[in-house]
Each structure stands twice: as structure tokens, then as C-alpha cells.
Tab-separated table of C-alpha atoms in Angstrom:
chain	number	residue	atom	x	y	z
A	170	ALA	CA	-23.597	-51.194	7.939
A	171	GLN	CA	-20.573	-49.630	6.350
A	172	SER	CA	-20.226	-49.315	2.580
A	173	VAL	CA	-18.029	-47.774	-0.076
A	174	ALA	CA	-18.815	-46.367	-3.499
A	175	GLN	CA	-16.220	-46.120	-6.248
A	176	PRO	CA	-18.225	-44.522	-9.048
A	177	GLU	CA	-15.877	-45.021	-11.970
A	178	ASP	CA	-15.143	-48.416	-13.488
A	179	GLN	CA	-11.934	-47.383	-15.199
A	180	VAL	CA	-9.637	-44.395	-14.947
A	181	ASN	CA	-7.377	-43.627	-17.900
A	182	VAL	CA	-4.512	-41.197	-17.478
A	183	ALA	CA	-1.431	-40.303	-19.478
A	184	GLU	CA	1.926	-41.053	-17.909
A	185	GLY	CA	3.183	-38.029	-15.999
A	186	ASN	CA	-0.292	-36.588	-15.458
A	187	PRO	CA	-2.047	-36.413	-12.090
A	188	LEU	CA	-4.066	-39.442	-11.097
A	189	THR	CA	-7.242	-39.339	-9.005
A	190	VAL	CA	-9.357	-42.312	-7.976
A	191	LYS	CA	-12.623	-41.398	-6.273
A	192	CYS	CA	-14.163	-42.956	-3.181
A	193	THR	CA	-17.120	-42.064	-0.997
A	194	TYR	CA	-18.155	-43.971	2.070
A	195	SER	CA	-20.999	-44.556	4.488
A	196	VAL	CA	-20.465	-45.610	8.095
A	197	SER	CA	-21.926	-45.016	11.550
A	198	GLY	CA	-19.647	-42.800	13.578
A	199	ASN	CA	-16.080	-41.988	12.670
A	200	PRO	CA	-14.519	-43.917	9.810
A	201	TYR	CA	-11.256	-45.722	9.442
A	202	LEU	CA	-10.407	-45.552	5.721
A	203	PHE	CA	-7.997	-47.580	3.635
A	204	TRP	CA	-6.727	-47.870	0.075
A	205	TYR	CA	-5.423	-51.114	-1.375
A	206	VAL	CA	-3.927	-51.934	-4.781
A	207	GLN	CA	-4.184	-55.255	-6.622
A	208	TYR	CA	-1.901	-56.268	-9.463
A	209	PRO	CA	-2.922	-59.125	-11.821
A	210	ASN	CA	-2.989	-62.507	-10.081
A	211	ARG	CA	-1.710	-60.990	-6.847
A	212	GLY	CA	-3.174	-60.312	-3.437
A	213	LEU	CA	-4.250	-56.895	-2.232
A	214	GLN	CA	-1.451	-54.627	-1.069
A	215	PHE	CA	-1.958	-51.883	1.490
A	216	LEU	CA	-1.278	-48.332	0.239
A	217	LEU	CA	-2.390	-45.990	3.006
A	218	LYS	CA	-4.925	-45.366	5.737
A	219	TYR	CA	-6.728	-42.575	7.561
A	220	ILE	CA	-7.437	-43.136	11.234
A	221	THR	CA	-7.364	-39.678	12.811
A	222	GLY	CA	-5.450	-36.423	12.627
A	223	ASP	CA	-4.285	-34.709	9.449
A	224	ASN	CA	-6.823	-35.058	6.651
A	225	LEU	CA	-4.083	-35.570	4.068
A	226	VAL	CA	-2.339	-38.908	4.439
A	227	LYS	CA	0.664	-40.093	2.498
A	228	GLY	CA	1.352	-43.692	1.623
A	229	SER	CA	3.420	-46.036	-0.482
A	230	TYR	CA	4.698	-45.371	-4.007
A	231	GLY	CA	3.993	-41.634	-3.866
A	232	PHE	CA	0.246	-41.991	-3.318
A	233	GLU	CA	-1.753	-39.777	-1.003
A	234	ALA	CA	-5.399	-39.427	-0.063
A	235	GLU	CA	-7.504	-36.680	1.416
A	236	PHE	CA	-10.210	-37.326	3.979
A	237	ASN	CA	-13.181	-34.990	3.623
A	238	LYS	CA	-15.729	-35.539	6.364
A	239	SER	CA	-18.377	-33.178	5.003
A	240	GLN	CA	-18.329	-34.902	1.615
A	241	THR	CA	-17.723	-38.377	3.111
A	242	SER	CA	-14.943	-38.859	0.594
A	243	PHE	CA	-11.446	-40.308	0.599
A	244	HIS	CA	-10.057	-39.786	-2.908
A	245	LEU	CA	-6.717	-41.325	-3.816
A	246	LYS	CA	-4.230	-39.128	-5.644
A	247	LYS	CA	-0.810	-39.218	-7.202
A	248	PRO	CA	0.786	-36.091	-8.674
A	249	SER	CA	2.516	-37.861	-11.575
A	250	ALA	CA	1.328	-41.279	-12.732
A	251	LEU	CA	3.665	-44.039	-13.874
A	252	VAL	CA	2.881	-46.874	-16.275
A	253	SER	CA	3.627	-49.243	-13.390
A	254	ASP	CA	0.694	-47.713	-11.466
A	255	SER	CA	-1.699	-49.523	-13.799
A	256	ALA	CA	-3.654	-51.829	-11.484
A	257	LEU	CA	-6.945	-52.292	-9.644
A	258	TYR	CA	-7.507	-49.951	-6.706
A	259	PHE	CA	-9.878	-50.608	-3.814
A	260	CYS	CA	-11.169	-48.231	-1.186
A	261	ALA	CA	-12.320	-49.711	2.134
A	262	VAL	CA	-13.978	-48.464	5.316
A	263	ARG	CA	-14.383	-49.711	8.854
A	264	ALA	CA	-16.275	-48.159	11.755
A	265	SER	CA	-14.101	-46.810	14.574
A	266	TYR	CA	-16.073	-48.848	17.094
A	267	GLY	CA	-17.934	-52.109	17.044
A	268	ASN	CA	-16.991	-54.857	14.654
A	269	ASN	CA	-13.762	-55.192	12.710
A	270	ARG	CA	-15.441	-55.836	9.391
A	271	LEU	CA	-13.712	-53.965	6.574
A	272	ALA	CA	-16.071	-53.155	3.692
A	273	PHE	CA	-14.566	-52.759	0.212
A	274	GLY	CA	-15.726	-50.890	-2.854
A	275	LYS	CA	-15.989	-52.640	-6.219
A	276	GLY	CA	-12.636	-51.292	-7.326
A	277	ASN	CA	-11.349	-49.024	-10.070
A	278	GLN	CA	-9.126	-50.176	-12.898
A	279	VAL	CA	-6.428	-47.581	-13.489
A	280	VAL	CA	-4.743	-47.559	-16.891
A	281	VAL	CA	-1.713	-45.327	-17.295
A	282	ILE	CA	-0.989	-44.702	-20.965
A	283	PRO	CA	2.661	-44.298	-21.984
B	4	GLY	CA	6.949	-67.255	6.119
B	5	ALA	CA	6.852	-63.503	6.052
B	6	GLY	CA	3.424	-63.117	4.515
B	7	VAL	CA	-0.021	-64.703	4.518
B	8	SER	CA	0.094	-68.046	2.757
B	9	GLN	CA	-2.912	-69.653	1.086
B	10	THR	CA	-3.223	-73.119	-0.387
B	11	PRO	CA	-4.130	-74.314	-2.901
B	12	SER	CA	-3.615	-71.398	-5.247
B	13	ASN	CA	-6.023	-73.001	-7.706
B	14	LYS	CA	-8.737	-75.572	-7.150
B	15	VAL	CA	-11.027	-77.025	-9.797
B	16	THR	CA	-13.844	-79.209	-8.553
B	17	GLU	CA	-17.160	-80.602	-9.661
B	18	LYS	CA	-20.538	-79.422	-8.521
B	19	GLY	CA	-21.556	-81.142	-5.295
B	20	LYS	CA	-18.035	-81.865	-4.076
B	21	TYR	CA	-16.476	-80.791	-0.772
B	22	VAL	CA	-13.591	-78.293	-0.739
B	23	GLU	CA	-11.139	-77.073	1.897
B	24	LEU	CA	-9.057	-73.929	1.545
B	25	ARG	CA	-6.211	-73.243	3.931
B	26	CYS	CA	-4.776	-70.002	5.268
B	27	ASP	CA	-1.562	-69.564	7.237
B	28	PRO	CA	-1.485	-66.003	8.647
B	29	ILE	CA	1.475	-63.849	9.563
B	30	SER	CA	3.011	-65.116	12.776
B	31	GLY	CA	1.664	-63.257	15.792
B	32	HIS	CA	-1.404	-61.868	14.068
B	33	THR	CA	-4.412	-62.624	16.242
B	34	ALA	CA	-7.078	-61.539	13.759
B	35	LEU	CA	-7.838	-63.548	10.636
B	36	TYR	CA	-10.367	-62.744	7.912
B	37	TRP	CA	-11.846	-64.594	4.974
B	38	TYR	CA	-13.156	-62.677	1.981
B	39	ARG	CA	-14.551	-63.780	-1.362
B	40	GLN	CA	-13.857	-61.879	-4.573
B	41	SER	CA	-15.908	-62.509	-7.679
B	42	LEU	CA	-14.859	-61.270	-11.098
B	43	GLY	CA	-15.221	-57.515	-11.382
B	44	GLN	CA	-16.172	-57.083	-7.744
B	45	GLY	CA	-14.491	-55.978	-4.574
B	46	PRO	CA	-13.742	-58.416	-1.759
B	47	GLU	CA	-16.869	-59.532	0.094
B	48	PHE	CA	-16.539	-60.231	3.827
B	49	LEU	CA	-17.215	-63.797	4.948
B	50	ILE	CA	-15.910	-64.335	8.486
B	51	TYR	CA	-13.537	-62.858	11.049
B	52	PHE	CA	-11.629	-64.721	13.771
B	53	GLN	CA	-10.158	-63.185	16.888
B	54	GLY	CA	-7.894	-65.932	18.201
B	55	THR	CA	-9.638	-69.281	17.941
B	56	GLY	CA	-13.197	-67.992	17.960
B	57	ALA	CA	-15.282	-66.641	15.135
B	58	ALA	CA	-16.027	-63.078	16.249
B	59	ASP	CA	-18.229	-62.331	13.241
B	60	ASP	CA	-19.493	-64.993	10.809
B	61	SER	CA	-22.384	-62.961	9.469
B	62	GLY	CA	-20.888	-62.838	5.971
B	63	LEU	CA	-21.045	-66.576	5.355
B	64	PRO	CA	-23.635	-66.939	2.582
B	65	ASN	CA	-25.296	-70.132	3.865
B	66	ASP	CA	-24.748	-73.220	5.978
B	67	ARG	CA	-22.651	-74.901	3.273
B	68	PHE	CA	-19.811	-72.597	4.307
B	69	PHE	CA	-17.882	-73.128	7.514
B	70	ALA	CA	-14.501	-72.023	8.823
B	71	VAL	CA	-12.312	-73.090	11.718
B	72	ARG	CA	-9.171	-71.862	13.423
B	73	PRO	CA	-8.608	-74.442	16.163
B	74	GLU	CA	-5.243	-73.261	17.478
B	75	GLY	CA	-5.547	-69.576	16.751
B	76	SER	CA	-3.178	-69.660	13.804
B	77	VAL	CA	-3.970	-71.627	10.637
B	78	SER	CA	-7.542	-71.435	9.400
B	79	THR	CA	-9.505	-73.659	7.036
B	80	LEU	CA	-12.509	-72.543	5.022
B	81	LYS	CA	-14.765	-75.483	4.235
B	82	ILE	CA	-17.394	-75.537	1.511
B	83	GLN	CA	-19.829	-78.423	1.287
B	84	ARG	CA	-21.866	-79.445	-1.776
B	85	THR	CA	-20.193	-76.834	-3.949
B	86	GLU	CA	-22.253	-74.953	-6.514
B	87	ARG	CA	-21.155	-73.159	-9.683
B	88	GLY	CA	-21.955	-69.849	-7.988
B	89	ASP	CA	-19.246	-70.549	-5.410
B	90	SER	CA	-16.603	-70.003	-8.092
B	91	ALA	CA	-14.484	-67.050	-6.969
B	92	VAL	CA	-11.143	-66.121	-5.480
B	93	TYR	CA	-11.143	-66.716	-1.742
B	94	LEU	CA	-8.872	-64.268	0.059
B	95	CYS	CA	-7.449	-64.608	3.534
B	96	ALA	CA	-6.037	-61.711	5.527
B	97	SER	CA	-4.546	-61.243	8.960
B	98	SER	CA	-3.858	-58.274	11.199
B	99	LEU	CA	-2.785	-57.213	14.641
B	100	THR	CA	-5.818	-56.244	16.645
B	101	SER	CA	-7.157	-55.970	20.122
B	102	SER	CA	-10.183	-57.959	21.067
B	103	GLY	CA	-13.277	-55.852	21.586
B	104	THR	CA	-12.060	-52.766	19.792
B	105	ALA	CA	-12.035	-51.766	16.172
B	106	SER	CA	-8.545	-52.235	14.835
B	107	THR	CA	-6.655	-49.311	13.338
B	108	GLY	CA	-4.289	-51.714	11.648
B	109	GLU	CA	-4.335	-52.646	8.030
B	110	LEU	CA	-5.090	-56.132	6.791
B	111	PHE	CA	-2.345	-58.162	5.142
B	112	PHE	CA	-3.724	-60.319	2.348
B	113	GLY	CA	-2.599	-63.593	0.851
B	114	GLU	CA	-2.648	-64.136	-2.901
B	115	GLY	CA	-5.898	-66.041	-2.715
B	116	SER	CA	-7.244	-69.444	-3.666
B	117	ARG	CA	-9.061	-69.469	-6.997
B	118	LEU	CA	-11.964	-71.914	-6.826
B	119	THR	CA	-13.659	-73.094	-10.012
B	120	VAL	CA	-16.745	-75.255	-9.710
B	121	LEU	CA	-17.633	-77.047	-12.943
């Protein structure tokens, strides 16, 4: 079964500094990887995905993520964090074949300090 | 509407009561998912529909939980004899997908139905 680990509970970063949110995954075969963001009392919003091709994928709001197969990681990054980036971030993985179940990590709270 | 719509947004009920939560997916999306999110946790998979049929219901925690999607659009999650441990936010999502293959498409989530069992 597929699973995701997001090792940090909270990530604090000063506004304007680089932001990294870590994610490692476990899945049989090739992974499809996703990042979602959740603002207070809102649903999850899609940020970006890796399906195949270039290991560096770019998504919404200036976010990007790098797929690293050897380290089974898919860390989310943003070069310069904004206060408005403060939210809960979820990494998710699905197998490239078989069922369509998307497995989520427990999430990371990102706090951008002005 | 343009997005996934879930009703009610909040539901407070007493232990032992029956509850229905409704999801109206994005028009044209054949796949529909139910997830449950407890405080401080990521979404936990419950059930996935492809069209009218439940393609994967292995995430339903027990036989008190049941979901239907009779016409391949709106879905209802039904919880019988609710327990305090059922308190959570129930999320619905839909996506474009092809039956029998793993979808490359992202899921579009509703804002959830917050269930509180007293």
C-alpha cells in the first residue's frame, strides 16, 4: 500500500526566505505525486503534481517540487516565502497502476513570519 | 456550480443517530472520492466511485458507513448509529479519470462537512 511521510509538524520561515516542506513516499512501482494546500476552514487546493518527465515540476503561486527517485522524496519548495503562504501543506502519492487511491501525509503547518 | 459542493457544512448530532452527508461533484467528473480528516491528521481514504459503482470501498471503517452514487453524479455518505469517534471533517473530491487505469489527474476537493457527534 502507498504511504507518505512528512517528518516535520511545523515549518517556520521568515518572509522572503526560501521555504522547503519535506515529503518522502512509499509505493509499488512508479509514483504519481501531488502537493495540496489547505487554508483554515477551506478545502484542499491542488498545487502541483509529478507524473513523468522532468524531475522539477512547477506549480501554482510560485511553488515547485523536485522528484528524487533514489531518495523517494518529493520536497516542496518556494524561493521566497510570503506571509500569505502560511497554511497546511499535504503531500500525496498514488501508484501509477492499479487502484486510484490517493494516500496523504499528515500535513505540515507552514508559518511565515513577517 | 464550478466546484465540488458539500452539504451540510456543519452537522451536530447525538450519539446513536443516523447522518447523511451529500456531495455534488464537478459536472462531467466520473470519479468521486470520500475522505475523512481528523484534527491534526491528513485525509484518510474511505471510498472511491467510478461512475455509479464503488470501485474501492476498502477504506470504510466498518459496516456503519455506507455510500451511494445512484446516477453517477451526486453521492451520499451515510453513517448509522454514530459514535463520538466519527467526529471529523468529511471531504469529497472528484476528478476526471479513465476506468481501469490509475488517473494522472488531480483531485478537486469540496470544503468538507464537519461532523460533531455529542
